[in-house]
Short mmCIF file of C-alpha atoms and ligand atoms in Angstrom, two decimals:
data_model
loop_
_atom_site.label_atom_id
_atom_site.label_comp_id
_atom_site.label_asym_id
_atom_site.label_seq_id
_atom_site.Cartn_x
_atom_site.Cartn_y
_atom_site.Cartn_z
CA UNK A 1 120.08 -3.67 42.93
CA UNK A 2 123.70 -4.91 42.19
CA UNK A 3 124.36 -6.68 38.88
CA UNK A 4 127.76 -7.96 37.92
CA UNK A 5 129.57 -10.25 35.52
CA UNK A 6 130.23 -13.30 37.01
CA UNK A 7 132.27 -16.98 35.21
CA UNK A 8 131.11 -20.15 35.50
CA UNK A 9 134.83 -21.64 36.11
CA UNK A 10 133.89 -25.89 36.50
CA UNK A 11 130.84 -27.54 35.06
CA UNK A 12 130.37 -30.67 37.32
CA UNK A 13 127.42 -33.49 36.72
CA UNK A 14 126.72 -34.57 40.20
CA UNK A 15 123.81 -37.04 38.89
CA UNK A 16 122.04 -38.20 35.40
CA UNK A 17 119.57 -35.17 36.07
CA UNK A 18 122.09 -32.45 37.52
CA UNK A 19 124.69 -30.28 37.31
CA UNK A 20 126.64 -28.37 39.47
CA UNK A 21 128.11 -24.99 38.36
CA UNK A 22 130.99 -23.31 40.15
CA UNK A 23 130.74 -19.42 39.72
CA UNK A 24 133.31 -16.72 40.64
CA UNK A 25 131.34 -13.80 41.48
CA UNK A 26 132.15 -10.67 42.91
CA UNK A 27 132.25 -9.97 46.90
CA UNK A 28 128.63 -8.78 47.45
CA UNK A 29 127.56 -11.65 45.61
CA UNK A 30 129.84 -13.79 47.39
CA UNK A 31 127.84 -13.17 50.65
CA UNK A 32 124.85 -14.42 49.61
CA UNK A 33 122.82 -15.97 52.23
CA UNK A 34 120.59 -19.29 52.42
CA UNK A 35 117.43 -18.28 50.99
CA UNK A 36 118.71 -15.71 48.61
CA UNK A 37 118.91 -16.05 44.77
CA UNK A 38 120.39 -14.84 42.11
CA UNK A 39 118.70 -13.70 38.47
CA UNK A 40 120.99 -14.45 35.74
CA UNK A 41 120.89 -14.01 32.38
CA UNK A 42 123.27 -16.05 30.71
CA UNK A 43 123.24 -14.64 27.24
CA UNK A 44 123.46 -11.44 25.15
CA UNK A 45 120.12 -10.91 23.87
CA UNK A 46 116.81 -10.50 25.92
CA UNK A 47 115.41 -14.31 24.92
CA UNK A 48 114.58 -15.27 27.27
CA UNK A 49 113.13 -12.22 28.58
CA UNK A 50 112.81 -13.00 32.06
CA UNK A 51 116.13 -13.47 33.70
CA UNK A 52 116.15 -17.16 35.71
CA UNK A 53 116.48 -17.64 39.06
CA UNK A 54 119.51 -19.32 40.00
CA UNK A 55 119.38 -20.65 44.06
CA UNK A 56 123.05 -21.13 44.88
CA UNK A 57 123.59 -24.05 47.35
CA UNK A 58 126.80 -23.31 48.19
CA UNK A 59 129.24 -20.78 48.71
CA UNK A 60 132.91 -21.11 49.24
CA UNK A 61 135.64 -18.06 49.12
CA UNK A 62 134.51 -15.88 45.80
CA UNK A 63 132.37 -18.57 44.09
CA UNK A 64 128.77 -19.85 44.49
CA UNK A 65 127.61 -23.30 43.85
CA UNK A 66 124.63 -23.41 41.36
CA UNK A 67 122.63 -26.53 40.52
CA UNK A 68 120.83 -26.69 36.79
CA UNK A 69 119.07 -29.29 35.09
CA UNK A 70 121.50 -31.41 33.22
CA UNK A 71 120.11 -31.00 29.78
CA UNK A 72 121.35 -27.82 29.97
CA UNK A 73 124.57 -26.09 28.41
CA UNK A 74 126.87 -24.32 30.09
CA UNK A 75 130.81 -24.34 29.47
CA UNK A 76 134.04 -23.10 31.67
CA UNK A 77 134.72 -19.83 30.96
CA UNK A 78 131.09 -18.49 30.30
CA UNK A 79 129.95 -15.07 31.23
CA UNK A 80 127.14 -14.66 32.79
CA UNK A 81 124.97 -11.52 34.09
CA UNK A 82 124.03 -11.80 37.77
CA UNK A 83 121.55 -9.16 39.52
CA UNK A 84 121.35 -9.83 43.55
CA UNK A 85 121.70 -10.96 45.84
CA UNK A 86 117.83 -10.82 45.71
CA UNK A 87 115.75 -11.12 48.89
CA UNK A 88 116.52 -11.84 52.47
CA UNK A 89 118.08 -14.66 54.19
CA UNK A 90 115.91 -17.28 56.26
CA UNK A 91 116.05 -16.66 59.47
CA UNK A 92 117.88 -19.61 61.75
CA UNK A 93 118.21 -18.35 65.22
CA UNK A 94 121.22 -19.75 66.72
CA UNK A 95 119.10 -21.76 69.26
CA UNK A 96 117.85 -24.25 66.82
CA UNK A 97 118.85 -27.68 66.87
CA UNK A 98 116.46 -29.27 65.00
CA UNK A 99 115.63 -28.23 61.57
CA UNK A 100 112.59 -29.93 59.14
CA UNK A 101 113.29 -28.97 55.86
CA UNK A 102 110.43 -30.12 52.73
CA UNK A 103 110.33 -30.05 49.45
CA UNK A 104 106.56 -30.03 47.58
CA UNK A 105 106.68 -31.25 44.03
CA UNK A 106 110.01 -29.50 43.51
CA UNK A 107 114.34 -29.90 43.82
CA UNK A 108 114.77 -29.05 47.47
CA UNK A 109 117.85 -27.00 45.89
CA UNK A 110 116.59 -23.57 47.80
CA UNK A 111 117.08 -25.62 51.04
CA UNK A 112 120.36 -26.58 51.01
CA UNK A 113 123.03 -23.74 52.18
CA UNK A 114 120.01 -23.73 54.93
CA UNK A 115 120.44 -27.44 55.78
CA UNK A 116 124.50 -26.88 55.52
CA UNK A 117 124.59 -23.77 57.41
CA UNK A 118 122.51 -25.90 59.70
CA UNK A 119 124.51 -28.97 60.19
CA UNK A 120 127.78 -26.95 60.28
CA UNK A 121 126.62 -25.59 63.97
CA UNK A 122 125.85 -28.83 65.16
CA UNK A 123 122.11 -29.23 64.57
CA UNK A 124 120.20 -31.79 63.22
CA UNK A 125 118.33 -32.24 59.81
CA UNK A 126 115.65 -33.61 58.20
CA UNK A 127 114.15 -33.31 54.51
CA UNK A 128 111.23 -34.52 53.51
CA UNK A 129 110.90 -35.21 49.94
CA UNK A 130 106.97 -34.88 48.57
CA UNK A 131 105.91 -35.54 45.33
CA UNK A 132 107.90 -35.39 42.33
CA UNK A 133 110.37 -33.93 44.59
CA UNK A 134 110.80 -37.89 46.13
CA UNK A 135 112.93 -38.06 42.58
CA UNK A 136 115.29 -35.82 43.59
CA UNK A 137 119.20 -37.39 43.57
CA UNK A 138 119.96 -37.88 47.06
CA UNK A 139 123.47 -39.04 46.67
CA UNK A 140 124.09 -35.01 46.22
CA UNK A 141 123.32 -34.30 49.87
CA UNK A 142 125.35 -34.37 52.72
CA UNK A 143 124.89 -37.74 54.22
CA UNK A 144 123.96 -36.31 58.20
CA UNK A 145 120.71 -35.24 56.21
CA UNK A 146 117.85 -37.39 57.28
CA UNK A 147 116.09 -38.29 54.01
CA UNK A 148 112.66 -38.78 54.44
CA UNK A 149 110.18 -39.59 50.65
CA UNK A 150 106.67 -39.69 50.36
CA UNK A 151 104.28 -39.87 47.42
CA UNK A 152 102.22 -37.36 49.24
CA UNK A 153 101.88 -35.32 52.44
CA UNK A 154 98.85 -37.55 54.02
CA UNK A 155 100.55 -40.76 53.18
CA UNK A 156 104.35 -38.94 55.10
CA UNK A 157 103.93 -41.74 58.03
CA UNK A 158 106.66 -39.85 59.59
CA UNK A 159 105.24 -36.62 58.99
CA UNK A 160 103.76 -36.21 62.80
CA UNK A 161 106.50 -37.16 64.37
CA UNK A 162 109.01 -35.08 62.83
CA UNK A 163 106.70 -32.08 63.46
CA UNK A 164 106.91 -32.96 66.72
CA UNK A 165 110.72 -33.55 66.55
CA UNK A 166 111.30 -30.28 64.71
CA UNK A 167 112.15 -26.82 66.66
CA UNK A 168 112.06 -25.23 62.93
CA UNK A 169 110.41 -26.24 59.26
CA UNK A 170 111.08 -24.82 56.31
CA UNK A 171 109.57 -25.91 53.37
CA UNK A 172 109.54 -24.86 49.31
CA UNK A 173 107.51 -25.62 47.00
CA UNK A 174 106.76 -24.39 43.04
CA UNK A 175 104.55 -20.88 42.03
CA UNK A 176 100.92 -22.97 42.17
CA UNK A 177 102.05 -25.02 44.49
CA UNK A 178 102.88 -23.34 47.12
CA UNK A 179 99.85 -22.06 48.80
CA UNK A 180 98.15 -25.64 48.66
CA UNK A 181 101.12 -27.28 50.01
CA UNK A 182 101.62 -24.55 52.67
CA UNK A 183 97.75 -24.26 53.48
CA UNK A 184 97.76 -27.94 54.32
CA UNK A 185 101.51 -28.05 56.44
CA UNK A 186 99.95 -25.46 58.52
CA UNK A 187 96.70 -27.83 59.08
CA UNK A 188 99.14 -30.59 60.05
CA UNK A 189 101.42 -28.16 62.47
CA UNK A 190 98.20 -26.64 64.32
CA UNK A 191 96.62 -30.03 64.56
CA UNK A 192 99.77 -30.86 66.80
CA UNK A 193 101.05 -27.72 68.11
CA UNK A 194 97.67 -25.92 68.28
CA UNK A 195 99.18 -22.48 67.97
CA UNK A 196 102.78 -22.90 66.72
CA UNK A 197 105.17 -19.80 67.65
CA UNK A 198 106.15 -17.03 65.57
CA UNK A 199 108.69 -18.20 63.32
CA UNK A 200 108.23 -21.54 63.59
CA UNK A 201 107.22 -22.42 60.18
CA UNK A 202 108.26 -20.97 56.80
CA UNK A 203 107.38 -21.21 53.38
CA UNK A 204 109.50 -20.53 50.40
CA UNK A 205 107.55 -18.10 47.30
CA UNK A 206 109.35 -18.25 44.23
CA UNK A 207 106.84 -16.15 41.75
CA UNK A 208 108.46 -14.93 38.20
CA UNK A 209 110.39 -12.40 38.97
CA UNK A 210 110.93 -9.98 36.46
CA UNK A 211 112.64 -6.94 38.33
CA UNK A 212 113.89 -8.23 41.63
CA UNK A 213 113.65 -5.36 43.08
CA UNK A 214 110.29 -4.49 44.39
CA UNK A 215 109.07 -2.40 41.61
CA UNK A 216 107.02 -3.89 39.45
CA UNK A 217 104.81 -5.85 41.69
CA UNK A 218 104.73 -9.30 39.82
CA UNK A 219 105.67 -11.37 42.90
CA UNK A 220 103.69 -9.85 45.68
CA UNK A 221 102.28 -12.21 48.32
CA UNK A 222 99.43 -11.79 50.12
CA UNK A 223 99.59 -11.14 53.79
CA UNK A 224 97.41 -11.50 56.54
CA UNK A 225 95.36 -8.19 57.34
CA UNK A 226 95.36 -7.27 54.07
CA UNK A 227 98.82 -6.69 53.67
CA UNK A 228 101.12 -7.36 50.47
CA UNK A 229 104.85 -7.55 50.78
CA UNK A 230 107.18 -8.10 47.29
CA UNK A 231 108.78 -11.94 47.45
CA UNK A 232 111.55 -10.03 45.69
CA UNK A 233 112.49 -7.70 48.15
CA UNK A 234 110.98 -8.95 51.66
CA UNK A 235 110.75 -12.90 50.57
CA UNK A 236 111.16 -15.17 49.35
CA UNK A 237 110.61 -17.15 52.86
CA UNK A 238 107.92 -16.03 55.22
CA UNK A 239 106.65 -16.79 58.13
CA UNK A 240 103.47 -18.99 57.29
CA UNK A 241 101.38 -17.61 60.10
CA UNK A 242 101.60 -14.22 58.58
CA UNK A 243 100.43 -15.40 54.72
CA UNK A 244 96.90 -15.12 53.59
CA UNK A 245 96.86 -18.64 52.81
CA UNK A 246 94.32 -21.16 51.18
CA UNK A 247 90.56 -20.62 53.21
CA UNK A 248 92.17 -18.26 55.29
S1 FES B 1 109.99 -8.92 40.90
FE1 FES B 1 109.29 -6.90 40.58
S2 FES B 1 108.42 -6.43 42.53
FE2 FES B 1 109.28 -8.39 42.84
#
């Protein structure tokens, strides 16, 4: 696993809530890919032990874009530690035009180089906002982004036909969350679609990480046939129809 100083060079609120951090990093990080994360630790000692996942969502010649809460303290010129990039990117074939992105009771902020790297090739995009998610600052987005905000997922009046609409969903939602929120998306997709196609459907898994790197098994998510595979390492999005999910 690569770890590497990196600077946060601009501190930017983007909303009463958020911040946007603009971080020179070194070339591998620099690649990172929608999907990926980084773990940072952004002080000398070990408190907080577990380094925090930071979800870039964007990337632009030598510096990733990181959003953080903004009660939180960061100043130009800070050093941080960065270990990644961790994971693998989402898959978006290049024949996709159509992209449903949602966000369960969380910051869609793991969905957004997705949704950019989407509308820069022409497609279209959606994001549906359920939950506490529904809060989320929506002035930050890109205005082609369909917004869509519901209080829940059975009161989403739009949610069938954007199913129907969409060649590709993605959707992310928090450790205790996700496997409720997933469990019923894939009710809703199979009610429509009956069987939908092999990467049709993807759900985000962000468990504590505390290596990153597929060693010490904290993050493993339970497959279909019995299977395990490391959120770290093979994650964090799968494909839902291959994740031991709720009743299944
Ligand atoms: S964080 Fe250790 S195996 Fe994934």
């Amino acid at each position: 696993m690569h770890e590497a100083q990196a600077i946060i060079e601009r501190v930017r609120r983007v909303s009463p809530t958020l911040q946007r951090l603009d971080v020179a990093v070194d070339r591998r990080q620099a690649e990172i890919a929608p999907g990926q994360l980084l773990l940072a630790r952004t002080t000398d000692s070990y408190d907080p032990y577990l380094r925090i996942p930071w979800v870039p969502v964007a990337r632009e010649q030598g510096t990733v874009v990181i959003e953080r809460p903004a009660y939180q303290s960061y100043t130009p010129g800070q050093i941080v530690s960065l270990l990644g990039p961790v994971g693998k990117a989402i898959p978006l074939p290049e024949t996709i035009r159509a992209l449903l992105l949602i966000a369960y009771q969380a910051a869609p902020t793991a969905l957004l180089m997705l949704a950019n790297a989407a509308l820069a090739r022409g497609g279209g995009v959606a994001l549906a906002l359920i939950g506490s998610a529904a809060y989320y600052p929506v002035e930050t987005l890109p205005t082609e982004i369909e917004v869509i905000r519901a209080h829940d997922d059975l009161e989403w009046a739009e949610r069938d036909r954007m199913l129907g609409w969409a060649e590709q969903v993605v959707a992310v939602a928090p450790a205790g969350f996700d496997l409720p929120a997933y469990t019923r998306l894939m009710d809703h997709i199979q009610r429509l679609r009956v069987e939908p196609a092999d990467g049709y459907a993807y759900g985000l898994f962000h468990p504590p990480m505390p290596c990153g790197v597929g060693a010490c098994q904290a993050c493993l998510i339970h497959l279909r046939g019995g299977h395990e595979a490391a959120a770290c390492t093979d994650g964090p999005a799968f494909d839902l129809k291959g994740v031991r999910l709720d009743g299944a």
